[in-house]
Amino acid sequence: MYEYIKGEITYISTEYIVSDHHGLGYKIYMPNPFVMSSKQGETVQVFTYQHVREDQLTLFGFPTMEEKLLFTKLLNVSGIGPKGALAILASGAPEQVIQAIEEENESLLVKFPGVGKKTARQIILDLKGKLQDVVPDYFPNLFSDPSKVKGQDDSALDEAVMALQALGYSEREVKKIRPALQKESLTTDQYIKKGLQLMLKLK
C-alpha cells in the first residue's frame, strides 16, 4: 500500500521511529532506528513495507530500497517472519547477507539472531540466485567500509548499547564488547555495526 513515507522524524526508540506526515504520526519499525538519529527533526523519506495480520497492521521501514527488497525476500523464506528478517538486516548490510547466501555460507548465516542451521539452509535454498534485483552490482564491489566519523560523545555509544540489547543480545554479551567499542569514536549507527561484527566473532 505504501511505497514510502516522507515525513518529519519526531521520535526514535530502540525498535521504531515516528514519522509525522501532515499531522499523522506513523510508527515505523526499523532494523536500526538509530541510523535516523542525525536526522531527527528533519523530513526524511523512509521506504516502507506494510505487514497485515488478522489482529495487527504493522509498518516496517528502511533507509534504502535495497534493504526493503531484501526484507521482502527474506519474508518469503519458510520459518522467517518480520521480526527475524529485521534482526538479520540489523546484523549485516544487504551486501553481506547476500554474499553469505550466494556463497552458501551457513556458518555466517547462523550467527544472525534467530537463525539456526535449518533456517540458514532454507534461506540458501529459497534465495540463492534470486537476489539480483536487490543489489544489481553485487559483484565485485561487495564490501565497503563506512568512513569513520570522529568526535562523537558517549551518548552515541549508549544508544548503540540499547539498540544491541533491543536486538536480543544480553547485557552480559554487550559488556564483553563494550571495552572494544569505547576505543572507537563513531556515530551511533557505526557503533551498532561494529558491535554486531564483534558479536558475530563471540559466537
C-alpha atoms as a printed R data frame, in Angstrom:
    type eleno elety resid chain resno      x       y      z
1   ATOM     1    CA   MET     A     1  0.000   0.000  0.000
2   ATOM     2    CA   TYR     A     2  2.765   2.460  0.949
3   ATOM     3    CA   GLU     A     3  5.954   2.504 -1.141
4   ATOM     4    CA   TYR     A     4  7.498   5.098  1.126
5   ATOM     5    CA   ILE     A     5  6.570   7.774  3.653
6   ATOM     6    CA   LYS     A     6  8.205  11.169  3.653
7   ATOM     7    CA   GLY     A     7  7.794  12.966  6.948
8   ATOM     8    CA   GLU     A     8  9.498  14.610  9.893
9   ATOM     9    CA   ILE     A     9 11.262  12.211 12.263
10  ATOM    10    CA   THR     A    10  9.768  13.179 15.622
11  ATOM    11    CA   TYR     A    11 10.718  10.208 17.805
12  ATOM    12    CA   ILE     A    12 13.355   7.468 17.818
13  ATOM    13    CA   SER     A    13 13.361   4.390 20.062
14  ATOM    14    CA   THR     A    14 15.351   1.167 20.121
15  ATOM    15    CA   GLU     A    15 12.757  -0.523 17.909
16  ATOM    16    CA   TYR     A    16 10.956   2.095 15.843
17  ATOM    17    CA   ILE     A    17 10.715   5.692 14.703
18  ATOM    18    CA   VAL     A    18  7.738   8.014 14.413
19  ATOM    19    CA   SER     A    19  7.386   9.906 11.146
20  ATOM    20    CA   ASP     A    20  4.993  12.881 11.127
21  ATOM    21    CA   HIS     A    21  3.366  13.217  7.702
22  ATOM    22    CA   HIS     A    22  0.829  16.060  7.508
23  ATOM    23    CA   GLY     A    23 -0.073  15.710 11.171
24  ATOM    24    CA   LEU     A    24 -0.291  11.914 11.191
25  ATOM    25    CA   GLY     A    25  2.363  10.081 13.193
26  ATOM    26    CA   TYR     A    26  3.395   6.796 11.577
27  ATOM    27    CA   LYS     A    27  5.014   4.215 13.866
28  ATOM    28    CA   ILE     A    28  7.633   2.520 11.706
29  ATOM    29    CA   TYR     A    29  9.726  -0.418 12.896
30  ATOM    30    CA   MET     A    30 13.289  -0.419 11.540
31  ATOM    31    CA   PRO     A    31 16.347  -2.730 11.695
32  ATOM    32    CA   ASN     A    32 18.439   0.023 13.298
33  ATOM    33    CA   PRO     A    33 16.261   3.019 14.218
34  ATOM    34    CA   PHE     A    34 19.298   4.944 15.466
35  ATOM    35    CA   VAL     A    35 20.516   5.382 11.881
36  ATOM    36    CA   MET     A    36 17.994   8.233 11.916
37  ATOM    37    CA   SER     A    37 19.495   9.917 14.993
38  ATOM    38    CA   SER     A    38 21.263  12.598 12.978
39  ATOM    39    CA   LYS     A    39 18.038  13.335 11.075
40  ATOM    40    CA   GLN     A    40 15.624  13.769 13.961
41  ATOM    41    CA   GLY     A    41 13.514  16.855 13.323
42  ATOM    42    CA   GLU     A    42 14.189  16.660  9.594
43  ATOM    43    CA   THR     A    43 11.959  15.488  6.757
44  ATOM    44    CA   VAL     A    44 13.169  12.071  5.648
45  ATOM    45    CA   GLN     A    45 11.962   9.540  3.103
46  ATOM    46    CA   VAL     A    46 11.619   6.029  4.555
47  ATOM    47    CA   PHE     A    47 10.865   3.049  2.306
48  ATOM    48    CA   THR     A    48  8.059   1.085  3.910
49  ATOM    49    CA   TYR     A    49  6.519  -2.376  3.929
50  ATOM    50    CA   GLN     A    50  3.050  -2.925  5.369
51  ATOM    51    CA   HIS     A    51  2.606  -6.259  7.144
52  ATOM    52    CA   VAL     A    52 -1.002  -7.290  7.677
53  ATOM    53    CA   ARG     A    53 -2.293  -9.924 10.104
54  ATOM    54    CA   GLU     A    54 -5.820 -10.584 11.309
55  ATOM    55    CA   ASP     A    55 -5.221  -8.705 14.539
56  ATOM    56    CA   GLN     A    56 -2.416  -6.362 13.598
57  ATOM    57    CA   LEU     A    57 -1.216  -3.947 10.925
58  ATOM    58    CA   THR     A    58  2.466  -3.014 11.175
59  ATOM    59    CA   LEU     A    59  4.709  -0.721  9.162
60  ATOM    60    CA   PHE     A    60  8.359  -1.634  8.651
61  ATOM    61    CA   GLY     A    61 10.761   0.955  7.290
62  ATOM    62    CA   PHE     A    62 14.179   1.070  5.676
63  ATOM    63    CA   PRO     A    63 16.574   3.864  4.708
64  ATOM    64    CA   THR     A    64 17.234   2.276  1.283
65  ATOM    65    CA   MET     A    65 15.182   0.410 -1.289
66  ATOM    66    CA   GLU     A    66 17.805  -2.355 -1.259
67  ATOM    67    CA   GLU     A    67 17.116  -3.113  2.402
68  ATOM    68    CA   LYS     A    68 13.369  -3.127  1.798
69  ATOM    69    CA   LEU     A    69 13.703  -5.522 -1.133
70  ATOM    70    CA   LEU     A    70 15.906  -7.897  0.850
71  ATOM    71    CA   PHE     A    71 13.426  -7.756  3.742
72  ATOM    72    CA   THR     A    72 10.569  -8.823  1.458
73  ATOM    73    CA   LYS     A    73 12.704 -11.617  0.001
74  ATOM    74    CA   LEU     A    74 13.506 -12.922  3.486
75  ATOM    75    CA   LEU     A    75  9.801 -12.944  4.371
76  ATOM    76    CA   ASN     A    76  9.286 -15.494  1.584
77  ATOM    77    CA   VAL     A    77 11.595 -17.956  3.346
78  ATOM    78    CA   SER     A    78  9.806 -20.603  5.402
79  ATOM    79    CA   GLY     A    79 10.448 -20.018  9.097
80  ATOM    80    CA   ILE     A    80 11.296 -16.323  8.855
81  ATOM    81    CA   GLY     A    81  8.833 -13.677  9.976
82  ATOM    82    CA   PRO     A    82  9.132  -9.884 10.097
83  ATOM    83    CA   LYS     A    83 10.992  -9.901 13.422
84  ATOM    84    CA   GLY     A    84 13.536 -12.417 12.156
85  ATOM    85    CA   ALA     A    85 14.039 -10.578  8.878
86  ATOM    86    CA   LEU     A    86 14.589  -7.307 10.762
87  ATOM    87    CA   ALA     A    87 17.166  -8.959 13.024
88  ATOM    88    CA   ILE     A    88 19.100 -10.258 10.018
89  ATOM    89    CA   LEU     A    89 19.139  -6.830  8.365
90  ATOM    90    CA   ALA     A    90 20.142  -5.204 11.649
91  ATOM    91    CA   SER     A    91 23.116  -7.542 11.890
92  ATOM    92    CA   GLY     A    92 24.541  -7.036  8.419
93  ATOM    93    CA   ALA     A    93 24.396  -4.834  5.335
94  ATOM    94    CA   PRO     A    94 22.377  -6.239  2.400
95  ATOM    95    CA   GLU     A    95 25.610  -6.984  0.545
96  ATOM    96    CA   GLN     A    96 26.932  -9.060  3.453
97  ATOM    97    CA   VAL     A    97 23.729 -11.078  3.754
98  ATOM    98    CA   ILE     A    98 23.630 -11.673  0.003
99  ATOM    99    CA   GLN     A    99 27.248 -12.777 -0.067
100 ATOM   100    CA   ALA     A   100 26.565 -15.347  2.640
101 ATOM   101    CA   ILE     A   101 23.594 -16.655  0.655
102 ATOM   102    CA   GLU     A   102 25.342 -16.753 -2.719
103 ATOM   103    CA   GLU     A   103 28.408 -18.458 -1.252
104 ATOM   104    CA   GLU     A   104 26.225 -20.877  0.767
105 ATOM   105    CA   ASN     A   105 27.995 -19.714  3.918
106 ATOM   106    CA   GLU     A   106 25.817 -21.382  6.529
107 ATOM   107    CA   SER     A   107 28.359 -20.730  9.284
108 ATOM   108    CA   LEU     A   108 27.901 -16.967  8.788
109 ATOM   109    CA   LEU     A   109 24.125 -17.090  8.434
110 ATOM   110    CA   VAL     A   110 23.658 -18.965 11.713
111 ATOM   111    CA   LYS     A   111 25.429 -16.103 13.506
112 ATOM   112    CA   PHE     A   112 22.491 -13.828 12.755
113 ATOM   113    CA   PRO     A   113 19.965 -13.647 15.642
114 ATOM   114    CA   GLY     A   114 17.269 -16.308 15.396
115 ATOM   115    CA   VAL     A   115 18.850 -18.227 12.506
116 ATOM   116    CA   GLY     A   116 19.676 -21.879 13.129
117 ATOM   117    CA   LYS     A   117 21.180 -24.401 10.743
118 ATOM   118    CA   LYS     A   118 17.803 -25.453  9.341
119 ATOM   119    CA   THR     A   119 16.749 -21.873  8.658
120 ATOM   120    CA   ALA     A   120 20.147 -21.000  7.170
121 ATOM   121    CA   ARG     A   121 19.848 -23.904  4.735
122 ATOM   122    CA   GLN     A   122 16.299 -22.828  3.862
123 ATOM   123    CA   ILE     A   123 17.449 -19.259  3.187
124 ATOM   124    CA   ILE     A   124 20.084 -20.545  0.775
125 ATOM   125    CA   LEU     A   125 17.663 -22.934 -0.961
126 ATOM   126    CA   ASP     A   126 14.985 -20.273 -1.370
127 ATOM   127    CA   LEU     A   127 17.063 -17.226 -2.237
128 ATOM   128    CA   LYS     A   128 20.365 -18.199 -3.854
129 ATOM   129    CA   GLY     A   129 20.481 -16.786 -7.381
130 ATOM   130    CA   LYS     A   130 17.270 -14.803 -6.861
131 ATOM   131    CA   LEU     A   131 18.612 -11.576 -5.375
132 ATOM   132    CA   GLN     A   132 19.928  -9.781 -8.460
133 ATOM   133    CA   ASP     A   133 17.231  -7.127 -8.200
134 ATOM   134    CA   VAL     A   134 18.261  -6.273 -4.647
135 ATOM   135    CA   VAL     A   135 21.880  -5.339 -5.385
136 ATOM   136    CA   PRO     A   136 22.347  -5.483 -9.182
137 ATOM   137    CA   ASP     A   137 26.044  -4.677 -8.958
138 ATOM   138    CA   TYR     A   138 26.621  -7.341 -6.302
139 ATOM   139    CA   PHE     A   139 29.999  -8.226 -7.800
140 ATOM   140    CA   PRO     A   140 32.692  -7.075 -7.392
141 ATOM   141    CA   ASN     A   141 32.036  -4.157 -5.017
142 ATOM   142    CA   LEU     A   142 30.583  -6.290 -2.267
143 ATOM   143    CA   PHE     A   143 32.020  -4.673  0.823
144 ATOM   144    CA   SER     A   144 32.674  -1.057  1.568
145 ATOM   145    CA   ASP     A   145 33.793   0.080  4.970
146 ATOM   146    CA   PRO     A   146 31.969   3.229  6.107
147 ATOM   147    CA   SER     A   147 34.233   6.147  6.819
148 ATOM   148    CA   LYS     A   148 34.793   6.793 10.477
149 ATOM   149    CA   VAL     A   149 33.273   9.908 11.941
150 ATOM   150    CA   LYS     A   150 35.298  11.245 14.842
151 ATOM   151    CA   GLY     A   151 34.276  13.372 17.765
152 ATOM   152    CA   GLN     A   152 31.066  11.654 18.833
153 ATOM   153    CA   ASP     A   153 30.233  11.739 22.559
154 ATOM   154    CA   ASP     A   154 29.370   8.818 24.832
155 ATOM   155    CA   SER     A   155 25.650   9.179 24.119
156 ATOM   156    CA   ALA     A   156 26.194   7.587 20.711
157 ATOM   157    CA   LEU     A   157 27.754   4.539 22.373
158 ATOM   158    CA   ASP     A   158 24.956   4.383 24.961
159 ATOM   159    CA   GLU     A   159 22.334   4.474 22.211
160 ATOM   160    CA   ALA     A   160 24.165   1.715 20.353
161 ATOM   161    CA   VAL     A   161 24.243  -0.437 23.501
162 ATOM   162    CA   MET     A   162 20.472  -0.024 23.916
163 ATOM   163    CA   ALA     A   163 19.957  -0.935 20.263
164 ATOM   164    CA   LEU     A   164 22.057  -4.104 20.611
165 ATOM   165    CA   GLN     A   165 20.034  -5.175 23.647
166 ATOM   166    CA   ALA     A   166 16.814  -4.460 21.753
167 ATOM   167    CA   LEU     A   167 18.073  -6.818 19.037
168 ATOM   168    CA   GLY     A   168 18.194  -9.621 21.592
169 ATOM   169    CA   TYR     A   169 21.749  -9.544 22.897
170 ATOM   170    CA   SER     A   170 22.084  -9.922 26.660
171 ATOM   171    CA   GLU     A   171 23.624  -7.343 28.962
172 ATOM   172    CA   ARG     A   172 26.454  -9.796 29.636
173 ATOM   173    CA   GLU     A   173 27.229 -10.120 25.912
174 ATOM   174    CA   VAL     A   174 27.163  -6.356 25.420
175 ATOM   175    CA   LYS     A   175 29.510  -5.813 28.375
176 ATOM   176    CA   LYS     A   176 32.055  -8.124 26.730
177 ATOM   177    CA   ILE     A   177 32.356  -5.957 23.634
178 ATOM   178    CA   ARG     A   178 31.882  -2.517 25.197
179 ATOM   179    CA   PRO     A   179 35.605  -2.016 26.009
180 ATOM   180    CA   ALA     A   180 36.463  -2.534 22.332
181 ATOM   181    CA   LEU     A   181 33.767  -0.082 21.263
182 ATOM   182    CA   GLN     A   182 34.975   2.545 23.742
183 ATOM   183    CA   LYS     A   183 38.293   2.654 21.904
184 ATOM   184    CA   GLU     A   184 36.475   3.987 18.831
185 ATOM   185    CA   SER     A   185 34.921   7.375 18.141
186 ATOM   186    CA   LEU     A   186 31.935   6.669 15.916
187 ATOM   187    CA   THR     A   187 28.333   7.576 15.205
188 ATOM   188    CA   THR     A   188 25.554   5.519 16.788
189 ATOM   189    CA   ASP     A   189 24.978   3.615 13.549
190 ATOM   190    CA   GLN     A   190 28.671   2.818 13.197
191 ATOM   191    CA   TYR     A   191 28.847   1.659 16.820
192 ATOM   192    CA   ILE     A   192 25.911  -0.681 16.156
193 ATOM   193    CA   LYS     A   193 27.520  -2.154 13.050
194 ATOM   194    CA   LYS     A   194 30.865  -2.535 14.828
195 ATOM   195    CA   GLY     A   195 29.138  -4.110 17.812
196 ATOM   196    CA   LEU     A   196 27.326  -6.596 15.608
197 ATOM   197    CA   GLN     A   197 30.587  -7.570 13.954
198 ATOM   198    CA   LEU     A   198 32.133  -8.170 17.373
199 ATOM   199    CA   MET     A   199 29.084 -10.176 18.478
200 ATOM   200    CA   LEU     A   200 29.454 -12.477 15.484
201 ATOM   201    CA   LYS     A   201 33.051 -13.153 16.489
202 ATOM   202    CA   LEU     A   202 31.968 -14.129 20.012
203 ATOM   203    CA   LYS     A   203 29.830 -16.977 18.730
